[in-house]
Coordinates of C-alpha atoms in Angstrom, one line a residue:
M1252 CA -7.8 -163.9 18.1
S1253 CA -8.5 -161.6 15.2
Q1254 CA -11.0 -159.4 16.6
S1255 CA -8.7 -158.5 19.4
R1256 CA -6.8 -157.0 16.9
S1257 CA -9.2 -155.5 15.0
S1258 CA -10.1 -153.5 18.2
C1259 CA -6.8 -152.5 18.8
A1260 CA -6.5 -151.0 14.9
I1261 CA -7.0 -147.7 13.8
P1262 CA -10.2 -147.2 12.7
Y1263 CA -10.5 -147.3 8.7
Q1264 CA -9.3 -143.3 7.3
Q1265 CA -8.4 -142.3 10.5
T1266 CA -5.5 -140.2 10.8
P1267 CA -2.9 -141.0 13.8
F1268 CA -3.1 -138.8 17.4
S1269 CA -6.7 -137.3 16.2
F1270 CA -8.0 -138.6 19.2
G1271 CA -11.7 -139.3 17.0
M1272 CA -11.6 -135.7 16.6
D1273 CA -11.8 -134.5 12.9
P1274 CA -9.1 -132.0 11.6
K1275 CA -10.9 -128.4 12.3
T1276 CA -11.5 -129.7 16.0
L1277 CA -8.5 -130.9 16.3
A1278 CA -7.1 -127.3 15.6
F1279 CA -9.0 -125.4 17.5
T1280 CA -8.1 -127.9 20.7
A1281 CA -4.5 -127.2 20.0
I1282 CA -5.0 -123.7 19.9
A1283 CA -6.8 -123.4 23.2
V1284 CA -4.4 -125.7 24.7
A1285 CA -1.5 -123.5 23.4
C1286 CA -2.9 -120.1 24.2
T1287 CA -4.5 -121.4 28.0
P1288 CA -0.4 -120.1 29.8
F1289 CA -0.8 -116.7 28.4
A1290 CA -5.2 -117.0 29.3
L1291 CA -4.1 -117.4 32.7
L1292 CA -1.3 -114.5 32.7
L1293 CA -4.1 -112.2 31.0
C1294 CA -6.3 -112.8 33.8
W1295 CA -3.5 -112.9 36.8
N1296 CA -2.0 -109.4 35.6
Y1297 CA -5.5 -108.1 34.4
F1298 CA -9.0 -109.8 34.8
L1299 CA -8.7 -110.3 38.7
P1300 CA -7.0 -107.2 39.7
F1301 CA -10.7 -106.0 37.9
L1302 CA -12.4 -108.3 39.4
F1303 CA -11.0 -107.2 42.8
R1304 CA -11.6 -103.5 42.2
I1305 CA -15.3 -104.1 41.4
F1306 CA -15.2 -106.8 44.7
S1307 CA -13.4 -103.6 47.1
H1308 CA -15.8 -101.0 45.4
T1309 CA -18.4 -102.5 46.4
V1310 CA -17.9 -103.4 49.9
G1311 CA -15.2 -100.2 50.1
S1312 CA -18.6 -98.3 49.5
T1313 CA -21.0 -100.5 51.6
L1314 CA -18.7 -99.9 54.5
G1315 CA -18.2 -96.3 54.1
W1316 CA -22.2 -95.6 54.0
Y1317 CA -22.2 -97.1 57.2
L1318 CA -19.4 -95.2 58.3
R1319 CA -20.6 -91.5 57.2
K1320 CA -23.9 -92.8 59.1
L1321 CA -22.2 -93.6 62.0
T1322 CA -20.4 -90.6 62.3
E1323 CA -23.3 -88.5 61.3
G1324 CA -24.0 -87.3 64.8
R1325 CA -20.6 -86.2 65.7
R1326 CA -20.2 -84.0 62.7
S1327 CA -23.0 -82.5 63.4
L1328 CA -21.7 -81.9 66.8
I1329 CA -18.7 -80.3 65.3
I1330 CA -20.2 -78.2 63.3
R1331 CA -22.8 -76.6 66.2
T1332 CA -19.7 -76.3 68.5
T1333 CA -17.7 -74.9 66.1
A1334 CA -20.4 -72.3 66.0
E1335 CA -20.5 -71.6 69.9
N1336 CA -17.0 -71.6 70.3
E1337 CA -16.5 -68.8 67.2
A1338 CA -19.1 -66.6 68.6
K1339 CA -17.8 -66.5 71.9
F1340 CA -14.6 -66.0 70.5
R1341 CA -15.2 -62.5 69.0
E1342 CA -17.3 -61.5 71.8
G1343 CA -14.1 -61.8 73.5
K1344 CA -11.9 -60.3 71.2
A1345 CA -14.6 -57.2 71.1
Q1346 CA -14.5 -57.0 74.9
R1347 CA -10.5 -56.5 74.8
K1348 CA -10.8 -54.3 71.4
D1349 CA -9.1 -51.4 73.8
S1350 CA -6.5 -53.0 74.6
N1351 CA -2.9 -51.9 73.9
T1352 CA -1.4 -55.4 73.2
S1353 CA -1.7 -56.4 69.7
S1354 CA -3.0 -60.2 68.7
D1355 CA -2.5 -62.7 66.5
D1356 CA -5.6 -63.2 66.2
E1357 CA -6.4 -60.2 64.0
G1358 CA -4.5 -61.8 61.4
W1359 CA -7.1 -64.6 61.1
E1360 CA -9.6 -63.0 58.2
N1361 CA -6.5 -61.0 56.9
I1362 CA -4.2 -62.6 54.0
E1363 CA -2.4 -61.5 51.2
G1364 CA -3.8 -61.7 48.1
S1365 CA -0.8 -63.0 47.2
I1366 CA -0.9 -65.8 49.1
L1367 CA -4.6 -67.0 49.0
G1368 CA -4.7 -66.5 44.7
T1369 CA -2.8 -69.1 44.1
A1370 CA -6.0 -70.9 42.6
G1371 CA -6.4 -71.2 38.9
N1372 CA -10.7 -70.2 39.0
G1373 CA -11.8 -67.6 42.3
E1374 CA -14.6 -70.2 42.2
K1375 CA -12.7 -72.8 43.3
G1376 CA -10.5 -71.6 45.6
D1377 CA -13.6 -70.3 47.6
R1378 CA -12.6 -68.4 50.8
D1379 CA -15.8 -69.8 52.4
W1380 CA -15.7 -72.8 52.1
D1381 CA -17.1 -74.5 55.2
G1382 CA -16.0 -78.1 55.4
I1383 CA -13.8 -80.0 57.9
I1384 CA -10.7 -81.6 56.9
G1385 CA -8.9 -84.4 59.3
F1386 CA -5.5 -84.3 59.5
F1387 CA -4.1 -87.6 60.5
H1388 CA -1.2 -87.1 63.0
P1389 CA -1.6 -89.9 65.6
F1390 CA 1.8 -88.6 67.5
C1391 CA 0.6 -85.0 67.3
N1392 CA 1.8 -84.0 70.8
A1393 CA 5.4 -84.9 69.8
G1394 CA 7.1 -81.8 69.4
G1395 CA 9.5 -82.7 66.5
G1396 CA 9.7 -81.0 63.3
G1397 CA 7.4 -83.4 61.8
E1398 CA 5.1 -82.1 64.0
R1399 CA 6.2 -78.1 63.2
V1400 CA 4.9 -78.9 59.7
L1401 CA 1.0 -80.3 61.1
W1402 CA 0.8 -77.2 63.1
A1403 CA 1.8 -74.7 60.7
A1404 CA -0.1 -76.2 57.9
V1405 CA -3.1 -76.3 60.5
R1406 CA -2.8 -72.2 61.0
A1407 CA -2.1 -71.8 57.1
T1408 CA -5.5 -73.5 56.1
Q1409 CA -7.4 -71.9 59.1
K1410 CA -6.2 -68.6 57.6
R1411 CA -6.8 -69.5 54.1
W1412 CA -10.4 -71.1 55.0
P1413 CA -11.8 -69.6 58.1
N1414 CA -15.2 -71.0 57.8
A1415 CA -13.6 -74.6 57.8
K1416 CA -13.1 -77.2 60.7
I1417 CA -9.9 -78.9 61.7
V1418 CA -10.0 -82.0 63.0
V1419 CA -6.7 -83.5 64.1
Y1420 CA -6.3 -87.7 64.8
T1421 CA -4.5 -88.0 67.5
G1422 CA -3.4 -90.7 70.5
D1423 CA -2.2 -88.7 72.9
H1424 CA -4.8 -89.3 75.4
D1425 CA -3.5 -87.5 78.3
V1426 CA -3.9 -83.6 76.3
S1427 CA -6.2 -81.7 76.4
K1428 CA -7.2 -79.5 73.9
E1429 CA -5.9 -76.6 75.9
N1430 CA -2.8 -77.4 76.5
M1431 CA -1.9 -78.9 72.8
I1432 CA -2.2 -75.8 71.9
A1433 CA -0.6 -74.2 74.6
R1434 CA 2.4 -76.1 73.8
V1435 CA 2.2 -75.7 70.2
K1436 CA 2.7 -71.9 71.1
N1437 CA 5.5 -72.5 73.5
T1438 CA 7.5 -74.8 71.1
F1439 CA 6.3 -73.3 67.7
S1440 CA 5.7 -70.2 68.4
I1441 CA 2.9 -71.1 66.0
D1442 CA -0.3 -69.6 67.6
I1443 CA -3.4 -71.7 66.6
H1444 CA -7.2 -70.1 66.1
P1445 CA -8.8 -72.4 69.0
P1446 CA -12.9 -72.3 68.2
T1447 CA -12.2 -73.9 64.7
I1448 CA -9.7 -76.7 65.8
H1449 CA -11.3 -80.5 67.0
F1450 CA -9.3 -83.2 68.6
L1451 CA -10.5 -86.5 67.9
Y1452 CA -8.6 -89.4 69.9
L1453 CA -7.5 -92.8 68.9
S1454 CA -7.6 -95.6 70.8
T1455 CA -5.8 -98.0 68.6
R1456 CA -2.4 -96.3 68.2
H1457 CA -0.5 -98.9 69.9
W1458 CA -1.0 -101.0 66.5
V1459 CA 1.5 -98.6 64.8
L1460 CA 4.2 -99.1 67.4
S1461 CA 7.3 -100.9 66.7
S1462 CA 7.2 -102.2 70.2
T1463 CA 4.0 -104.1 69.1
W1464 CA 5.6 -105.4 66.1
P1465 CA 9.6 -107.0 66.7
H1466 CA 9.3 -109.2 63.4
M1467 CA 8.2 -107.7 59.9
T1468 CA 7.7 -104.3 61.9
L1469 CA 7.2 -102.3 58.5
L1470 CA 4.0 -104.4 57.3
G1471 CA 3.1 -104.5 61.2
Q1472 CA 3.0 -101.0 61.7
S1473 CA 1.0 -100.5 58.0
L1474 CA -1.3 -103.2 58.8
G1475 CA -1.7 -101.4 62.3
S1476 CA -2.1 -97.8 60.7
L1477 CA -4.9 -99.4 58.4
I1478 CA -6.8 -100.5 61.8
M1479 CA -5.9 -96.8 63.3
G1480 CA -7.6 -95.4 60.4
W1481 CA -10.4 -97.6 60.8
D1482 CA -10.7 -96.2 64.0
A1483 CA -10.0 -92.9 63.0
F1484 CA -13.2 -93.0 60.5
S1485 CA -15.2 -94.4 63.3
L1486 CA -14.8 -91.5 64.8
L1487 CA -15.5 -89.1 61.8
V1488 CA -15.5 -89.3 57.9
P1489 CA -13.7 -86.1 57.1
D1490 CA -14.5 -84.2 54.1
I1491 CA -11.3 -84.2 52.9
F1492 CA -8.4 -86.5 54.2
V1493 CA -4.8 -85.3 55.1
D1494 CA -1.6 -87.5 56.3
T1495 CA 1.3 -85.5 57.7
M1496 CA 3.0 -88.5 59.4
G1497 CA 3.6 -90.6 56.2
Y1498 CA 0.8 -93.5 57.1
A1499 CA 0.4 -94.1 53.4
F1500 CA -1.9 -97.5 53.9
T1501 CA -4.6 -95.1 55.7
L1502 CA -5.0 -92.9 52.3
G1503 CA -5.6 -96.5 50.5
L1504 CA -7.8 -97.5 53.1
S1505 CA -9.6 -94.4 52.8
K1506 CA -9.8 -94.1 48.9
I1507 CA -11.8 -97.8 49.1
L1508 CA -14.2 -96.4 52.0
F1509 CA -14.8 -93.2 50.2
P1510 CA -13.5 -92.7 46.8
D1511 CA -15.1 -89.2 46.4
I1512 CA -13.1 -87.8 49.5
P1513 CA -9.6 -86.3 48.3
T1514 CA -6.7 -86.8 50.1
A1515 CA -3.3 -85.5 50.5
A1516 CA 0.0 -87.0 51.4
Y1517 CA 3.1 -84.9 53.3
V1518 CA 5.3 -87.3 52.9
H1519 CA 8.6 -86.7 55.4
Y1520 CA 10.3 -90.4 54.4
P1521 CA 9.2 -93.0 52.1
T1522 CA 8.5 -95.6 54.3
I1523 CA 10.7 -98.1 52.4
S1524 CA 13.5 -97.0 49.8
T1525 CA 15.5 -98.1 47.2
D1526 CA 18.4 -97.3 50.0
M1527 CA 16.7 -99.3 52.2
L1528 CA 16.9 -101.9 49.8
D1529 CA 20.5 -101.1 48.6
S1530 CA 21.7 -101.0 52.7
L1531 CA 21.0 -104.7 52.8
D1532 CA 23.5 -106.0 50.8
P1533 CA 27.2 -104.9 52.5
K1534 CA 28.8 -105.2 49.0
T1535 CA 26.7 -101.9 48.0
A1536 CA 27.9 -97.9 48.5
V1537 CA 25.2 -97.5 51.4
G1538 CA 25.6 -101.1 52.8
S1539 CA 26.9 -100.0 55.9
Q1540 CA 24.4 -97.1 56.4
G1541 CA 21.2 -97.7 58.2
V1542 CA 19.8 -99.7 61.0
N1543 CA 19.9 -103.1 58.6
A1544 CA 23.1 -102.3 57.3
G1545 CA 24.7 -105.3 55.7
K1546 CA 21.5 -107.6 57.0
G1547 CA 20.4 -108.8 53.6
V1548 CA 23.4 -111.8 53.4
G1549 CA 22.5 -115.6 53.6
F1550 CA 18.8 -117.7 53.5
K1551 CA 17.4 -115.1 56.1
G1552 CA 18.9 -112.2 54.3
A1553 CA 17.0 -113.3 51.4
L1554 CA 14.2 -113.7 52.9
K1555 CA 14.1 -110.3 54.4
K1556 CA 15.3 -108.5 50.5
S1557 CA 11.9 -110.8 49.1
Y1558 CA 9.9 -109.4 52.1
W1559 CA 10.7 -105.8 51.6
K1560 CA 10.3 -105.8 48.0
I1561 CA 6.3 -107.1 48.2
F1562 CA 6.4 -104.9 50.9
A1563 CA 7.5 -101.9 47.8
A1564 CA 5.1 -103.2 46.1
I1565 CA 2.3 -102.9 48.3
Y1566 CA 3.6 -99.1 49.4
S1567 CA 3.7 -98.3 45.7
W1568 CA -0.1 -99.3 45.3
M1569 CA -1.0 -97.0 48.4
G1570 CA 0.9 -94.3 47.5
A1571 CA -0.8 -94.4 43.9
S1572 CA -4.2 -93.6 45.3
V1573 CA -3.1 -90.1 47.1
D1574 CA -4.7 -87.0 45.0
V1575 CA -2.0 -84.8 46.1
V1576 CA 1.2 -85.9 46.9
M1577 CA 4.1 -83.4 48.9
T1578 CA 7.8 -84.4 49.9
N1579 CA 9.7 -82.3 52.1
S1580 CA 12.7 -82.4 49.6
T1581 CA 14.6 -83.2 47.1
W1582 CA 15.6 -86.8 48.2
T1583 CA 12.4 -87.8 49.2
Q1584 CA 10.4 -86.5 46.1
G1585 CA 13.2 -88.7 44.3
H1586 CA 12.7 -91.4 46.6
I1587 CA 8.8 -91.3 46.3
Q1588 CA 8.8 -90.6 42.8
S1589 CA 10.7 -93.7 42.0
I1590 CA 8.2 -95.8 44.1
W1591 CA 4.8 -94.6 43.1
G1592 CA 5.4 -93.0 40.0
P1593 CA 4.8 -95.2 37.6
R1594 CA 1.6 -96.7 38.8
R1595 CA 0.3 -93.3 39.7
K1596 CA 0.8 -92.8 36.0
Q1597 CA -0.7 -95.5 35.2
R1598 CA -3.7 -94.8 37.7
G1599 CA -3.6 -91.5 35.3
R1600 CA -3.0 -88.9 38.4
K1601 CA -2.6 -85.6 36.8
N1602 CA -0.6 -83.7 40.0
S1603 CA 2.6 -84.1 40.4
I1604 CA 4.6 -85.1 43.4
A1605 CA 5.5 -81.9 44.2
V1606 CA 8.5 -80.3 46.7
V1607 CA 6.7 -78.3 50.0
Y1608 CA 9.9 -77.2 52.3
P1609 CA 9.2 -78.2 56.1
P1610 CA 8.2 -74.0 58.0
C1611 CA 11.4 -73.2 59.5
A1612 CA 11.2 -69.9 62.0
V1613 CA 13.6 -68.6 60.1
H1614 CA 12.4 -65.0 60.3
E1615 CA 11.6 -65.2 64.3
I1616 CA 15.7 -66.5 64.5
E1617 CA 16.8 -63.2 62.6
R1618 CA 14.9 -61.2 65.3
Q1619 CA 15.7 -63.6 68.2
V1620 CA 19.8 -64.3 67.1
E1621 CA 21.9 -61.8 66.1
I1622 CA 25.2 -62.1 63.7
S1623 CA 27.3 -59.3 63.8
E1624 CA 31.1 -58.7 64.9
G1625 CA 29.9 -57.6 68.3
S1626 CA 27.4 -60.7 68.9
E1627 CA 30.7 -62.9 67.7
K1628 CA 32.1 -62.0 71.0
Q1629 CA 29.4 -64.0 73.2
R1630 CA 29.8 -67.2 71.2
Q1631 CA 31.0 -70.1 73.1
K1632 CA 32.4 -73.6 71.7
Y1633 CA 29.1 -75.1 71.9
I1634 CA 28.0 -77.6 69.5
V1635 CA 24.7 -78.4 69.3
Y1636 CA 22.6 -81.2 68.2
I1637 CA 19.0 -80.7 68.1
A1638 CA 16.9 -83.9 67.0
Q1639 CA 14.3 -86.2 68.4
F1640 CA 16.0 -89.6 71.0
R1641 CA 15.0 -91.7 67.8
P1642 CA 17.7 -94.7 66.9
E1643 CA 18.0 -93.2 63.6
K1644 CA 19.2 -89.8 64.5
N1645 CA 22.4 -91.7 65.6
H1646 CA 23.2 -90.1 68.8
Q1647 CA 25.9 -93.1 69.5
V1648 CA 27.8 -91.6 66.6
I1649 CA 28.1 -87.9 66.9
L1650 CA 29.0 -88.7 71.0
Q1651 CA 31.7 -91.0 69.8
S1652 CA 32.9 -88.1 67.6
F1653 CA 32.7 -85.5 69.5
A1654 CA 35.0 -87.6 71.9
E1655 CA 37.6 -88.2 69.1
F1656 CA 38.2 -84.6 69.1
V1657 CA 38.1 -83.9 72.4
K1658 CA 41.3 -86.5 71.9
T1659 CA 43.1 -84.8 70.0
G1660 CA 44.1 -82.0 72.5
S1661 CA 43.9 -79.1 69.7
P1662 CA 42.8 -75.8 71.1
A1663 CA 39.6 -75.8 69.2
A1664 CA 39.0 -78.6 71.3
K1665 CA 39.6 -77.0 74.7
E1666 CA 36.4 -76.1 76.6
A1667 CA 34.6 -77.6 73.6
K1668 CA 31.0 -79.2 74.7
L1669 CA 28.3 -81.0 72.8
V1670 CA 24.4 -79.8 74.0
L1671 CA 22.1 -82.4 72.9
L1672 CA 18.5 -80.7 72.4
G1673 CA 15.3 -83.5 71.8
S1674 CA 11.7 -84.4 73.0
V1675 CA 11.1 -87.5 74.9
R1676 CA 8.1 -89.3 73.3
D1677 CA 8.1 -91.8 75.5
D1678 CA 9.7 -94.7 77.5
N1679 CA 11.7 -95.8 74.8
D1680 CA 13.0 -92.6 74.5
S1681 CA 13.8 -92.4 78.1
R1682 CA 16.1 -95.8 77.8
R1683 CA 17.5 -94.4 75.1
V1684 CA 18.7 -90.9 76.9
Y1685 CA 19.7 -93.7 79.9
K1686 CA 22.1 -95.4 77.9
L1687 CA 23.2 -92.1 76.0
R1688 CA 24.5 -91.4 79.5
L1689 CA 26.3 -94.4 80.0
L1690 CA 28.0 -94.3 76.9
V1691 CA 29.6 -90.4 77.8
N1692 CA 30.4 -92.0 81.1
E1693 CA 32.5 -94.6 79.3
L1694 CA 33.9 -92.3 76.6
H1695 CA 34.8 -89.6 79.3
I1696 CA 33.2 -86.3 78.3
K1697 CA 30.6 -86.5 81.1
D1698 CA 31.2 -82.7 82.1
Q1699 CA 31.8 -81.5 78.1
V1700 CA 28.3 -83.0 77.5
I1701 CA 24.9 -81.4 79.1
F1702 CA 21.7 -83.0 77.7
Q1703 CA 18.4 -80.7 77.0
L1704 CA 15.3 -82.4 77.4
D1705 CA 12.4 -81.1 76.1
A1706 CA 13.2 -77.4 75.6
S1707 CA 11.6 -75.1 75.0
W1708 CA 11.8 -73.0 71.6
S1709 CA 12.7 -69.8 73.8
E1710 CA 15.2 -72.6 75.5
I1711 CA 16.2 -73.4 71.7
L1712 CA 16.5 -70.1 70.9
Q1713 CA 19.1 -69.1 74.3
W1714 CA 21.2 -72.0 72.6
L1715 CA 21.3 -71.2 69.5
S1716 CA 22.6 -67.4 70.2
K1717 CA 25.4 -68.6 71.8
A1718 CA 26.5 -71.6 69.8
F1719 CA 29.3 -72.0 67.6
V1720 CA 28.3 -75.0 65.2
G1721 CA 25.5 -77.0 64.8
V1722 CA 25.7 -81.0 64.0
N1723 CA 23.3 -83.8 62.6
G1724 CA 24.3 -87.5 62.4
M1725 CA 21.5 -89.1 60.5
W1726 CA 22.0 -91.1 57.6
N1727 CA 19.6 -89.8 54.9
E1728 CA 18.0 -87.5 56.9
H1729 CA 14.4 -86.8 54.8
F1730 CA 15.1 -83.1 55.4
G1731 CA 16.5 -81.7 58.8
I1732 CA 14.8 -78.6 60.1
G1733 CA 16.9 -78.4 63.1
V1734 CA 20.2 -78.0 60.3
V1735 CA 17.9 -75.0 58.7
E1736 CA 17.6 -73.4 61.9
Y1737 CA 21.3 -73.8 62.5
L1738 CA 21.9 -71.4 59.3
A1739 CA 19.2 -68.8 60.5
A1740 CA 21.2 -68.6 63.4
G1741 CA 24.7 -68.3 62.1
L1742 CA 25.9 -71.5 63.4
I1743 CA 28.2 -73.9 61.1
C1744 CA 27.4 -76.8 59.9
V1745 CA 28.9 -80.2 60.5
V1746 CA 26.3 -82.9 58.7
H1747 CA 25.7 -85.8 57.6
N1748 CA 27.0 -86.5 53.7
S1749 CA 23.2 -87.5 52.4
G1750 CA 20.0 -86.9 52.0
G1751 CA 18.5 -83.1 52.8
P1752 CA 21.2 -81.4 54.7
K1753 CA 23.4 -83.1 52.1
L1754 CA 21.2 -81.7 48.9
D1755 CA 18.8 -79.3 49.9
I1756 CA 20.4 -76.9 53.0
V1757 CA 23.9 -77.3 53.6
T1758 CA 24.8 -76.0 50.1
D1759 CA 27.1 -73.1 49.1
V1760 CA 26.2 -70.2 48.4
D1761 CA 28.1 -68.1 45.6
G1762 CA 30.9 -70.8 45.3
Q1763 CA 31.7 -70.5 48.8
P1764 CA 30.4 -73.6 51.6
T1765 CA 28.0 -73.3 54.5
G1766 CA 29.8 -75.9 56.7
F1767 CA 30.5 -79.2 55.9
H1768 CA 29.5 -83.1 55.5
A1769 CA 30.8 -85.7 57.2
T1770 CA 30.1 -89.4 57.0
T1771 CA 32.6 -91.6 59.5
T1772 CA 33.4 -91.0 63.1
S1773 CA 36.9 -89.5 61.9
E1774 CA 35.5 -86.9 59.4
F1775 CA 33.0 -85.5 62.2
A1776 CA 35.6 -85.1 64.5
E1777 CA 37.7 -82.8 61.9
G1778 CA 34.8 -81.0 60.9
F1779 CA 34.5 -80.2 64.6
E1780 CA 38.1 -79.0 64.1
K1781 CA 37.9 -77.1 60.7
A1782 CA 34.3 -75.5 62.5
L1783 CA 35.6 -73.7 65.6
S1784 CA 39.2 -73.0 64.3
H1785 CA 37.5 -71.2 61.0
P1786 CA 39.6 -67.8 60.0
D1787 CA 36.7 -66.1 59.1
P1788 CA 33.6 -67.8 60.9
L1789 CA 31.6 -64.4 61.0
T1790 CA 31.7 -64.3 57.1
V1791 CA 30.0 -68.1 57.3
R1792 CA 27.7 -66.9 59.7
R1793 CA 25.8 -64.6 57.1
R1794 CA 26.5 -66.5 54.0
A1795 CA 24.3 -69.2 56.1
R1796 CA 21.6 -66.6 56.8
L1797 CA 20.9 -65.8 53.8
S1798 CA 20.8 -69.4 52.7
S1799 CA 18.4 -70.2 55.1
K1800 CA 16.1 -67.7 54.1
R1801 CA 14.7 -70.5 51.6
F1802 CA 12.8 -72.3 54.2
S1803 CA 10.6 -69.8 56.0
E1804 CA 6.9 -70.2 56.7
E1805 CA 6.0 -67.7 53.7
E1806 CA 7.4 -70.0 51.3
F1807 CA 5.7 -73.1 52.5
V1808 CA 2.1 -71.1 53.3
K1809 CA 2.5 -70.6 49.5
K1810 CA 3.4 -74.0 48.4
W1811 CA 1.3 -75.6 50.9
L1812 CA -2.3 -73.8 50.0
A1813 CA -1.6 -74.1 46.2
Q1814 CA -1.6 -77.8 46.4
I1815 CA -4.5 -77.7 49.2
E1816 CA -6.8 -75.8 46.8
K1817 CA -6.2 -78.6 44.6
L1818 CA -8.5 -80.8 47.1
V1819 CA -11.1 -78.1 47.9
A1820 CA -11.8 -77.0 43.9
M1821 CA -12.6 -81.1 43.8
K1822 CA -15.0 -80.3 46.6
L1823 CA -16.4 -78.1 44.5

């Protein structure tokens, strides 16, 4: 018994709770245990990302090397084909030299020094650079404002670097190069130089369609863009990679695979924004706006909020990888800066996020559309809406507003007609148009609404020359090229009280308005009434045209080339 008691007793001169360790060892052990949570936190925030970067750099560079080897043959073919096509083009041009008709082609090698001389170092802005610039725009045949940006950018780049090869990654398999160039000319009045442009056709575009991802669409389409990006690089690895459609994940993939390839993003609209997050909460100021308005309530709503916040963090990481970022408006710049800015600063990105307004055919509209006392007599009570038939364009709201306006029976409403001008991209757009036609019948305004689908540029000009009012119904429209065209044509604007139309376009000139802002159907109806009954519309038209000069193609070219020259400088 005494032996048992002695075995349980604390050894002689040993401190209680020492666990058999001397004081020094015990102190070190206690410190180690106390520091463990902090060590794990540091590991999670710094060490693991560091290991991931090493892993992604190693694996990414290996895959990038594989893609370069895979596409060497196509690169050589493009270089050889370009040289052959250029020789044929010059030969044909020489044969047409004695023709009396002037051609835009004659200006390909003659650009004003004010446009070209934006590089800080003449050597860095070398006009003889002959690399390959890849434009990632899978829907380049859509015919919308984003496509006008693409083709104006391509034309400006061709003129600035006539020896460079332009590659457009597209999913429009049913359109040949010749037909694509012809449509660009017909739709936007932009002449593309044929010898130096090439189209590479993607086979994975369906991965970014919303119909492919009925649930978790944002993440699904972004993951789909990674598949499409791999598809693009499997066709050709360019020297400079430019995304003009908003696929930030593709730019992130480019940096993982090819760290030495300069990248640029022209952002029309952030994939996710603080306004989108706020719109989930019905109690916020924007809780009733957008296609996801008020959907953040309940358990499912909480999950959606969390999902969007996680996605925003990943989106920020992708955006931080881009070398040069351009946005189309002050509104877009603010949101991209709030999402991408902090992480870009952490990564030491030196180029600030620039606003480059989209190119608008301001001068051509000035030439084609007269604004005078004589032309005022030719104006009719047409309210035109130029927009693709996409859900966010809110055609339904505009139709309901117009119906409300017509029901007032006011003198301004008599004989007024609404004209919907827009391109139809696919079957989804066709179905939307069909539903809009049904709504027109339900609202009893069939005889006062005109659908002009896939209108050519000449047809758009005709409508702009005889219309009275231009309308835009999209909440947080990123910019609104159609609205600028309204201004240039002298139309009195009635636009949504948000986004680019509010902040950048329909603004006062010398303290006087160029149009009206609205949010609800009643406010739009009131706007139509004010515009069509304005006592001095000619003065407003002249003011609007003056305001539109800020958005000319020349201004776009200068700002676009100033940014792209930064990328070319990185390759010299």
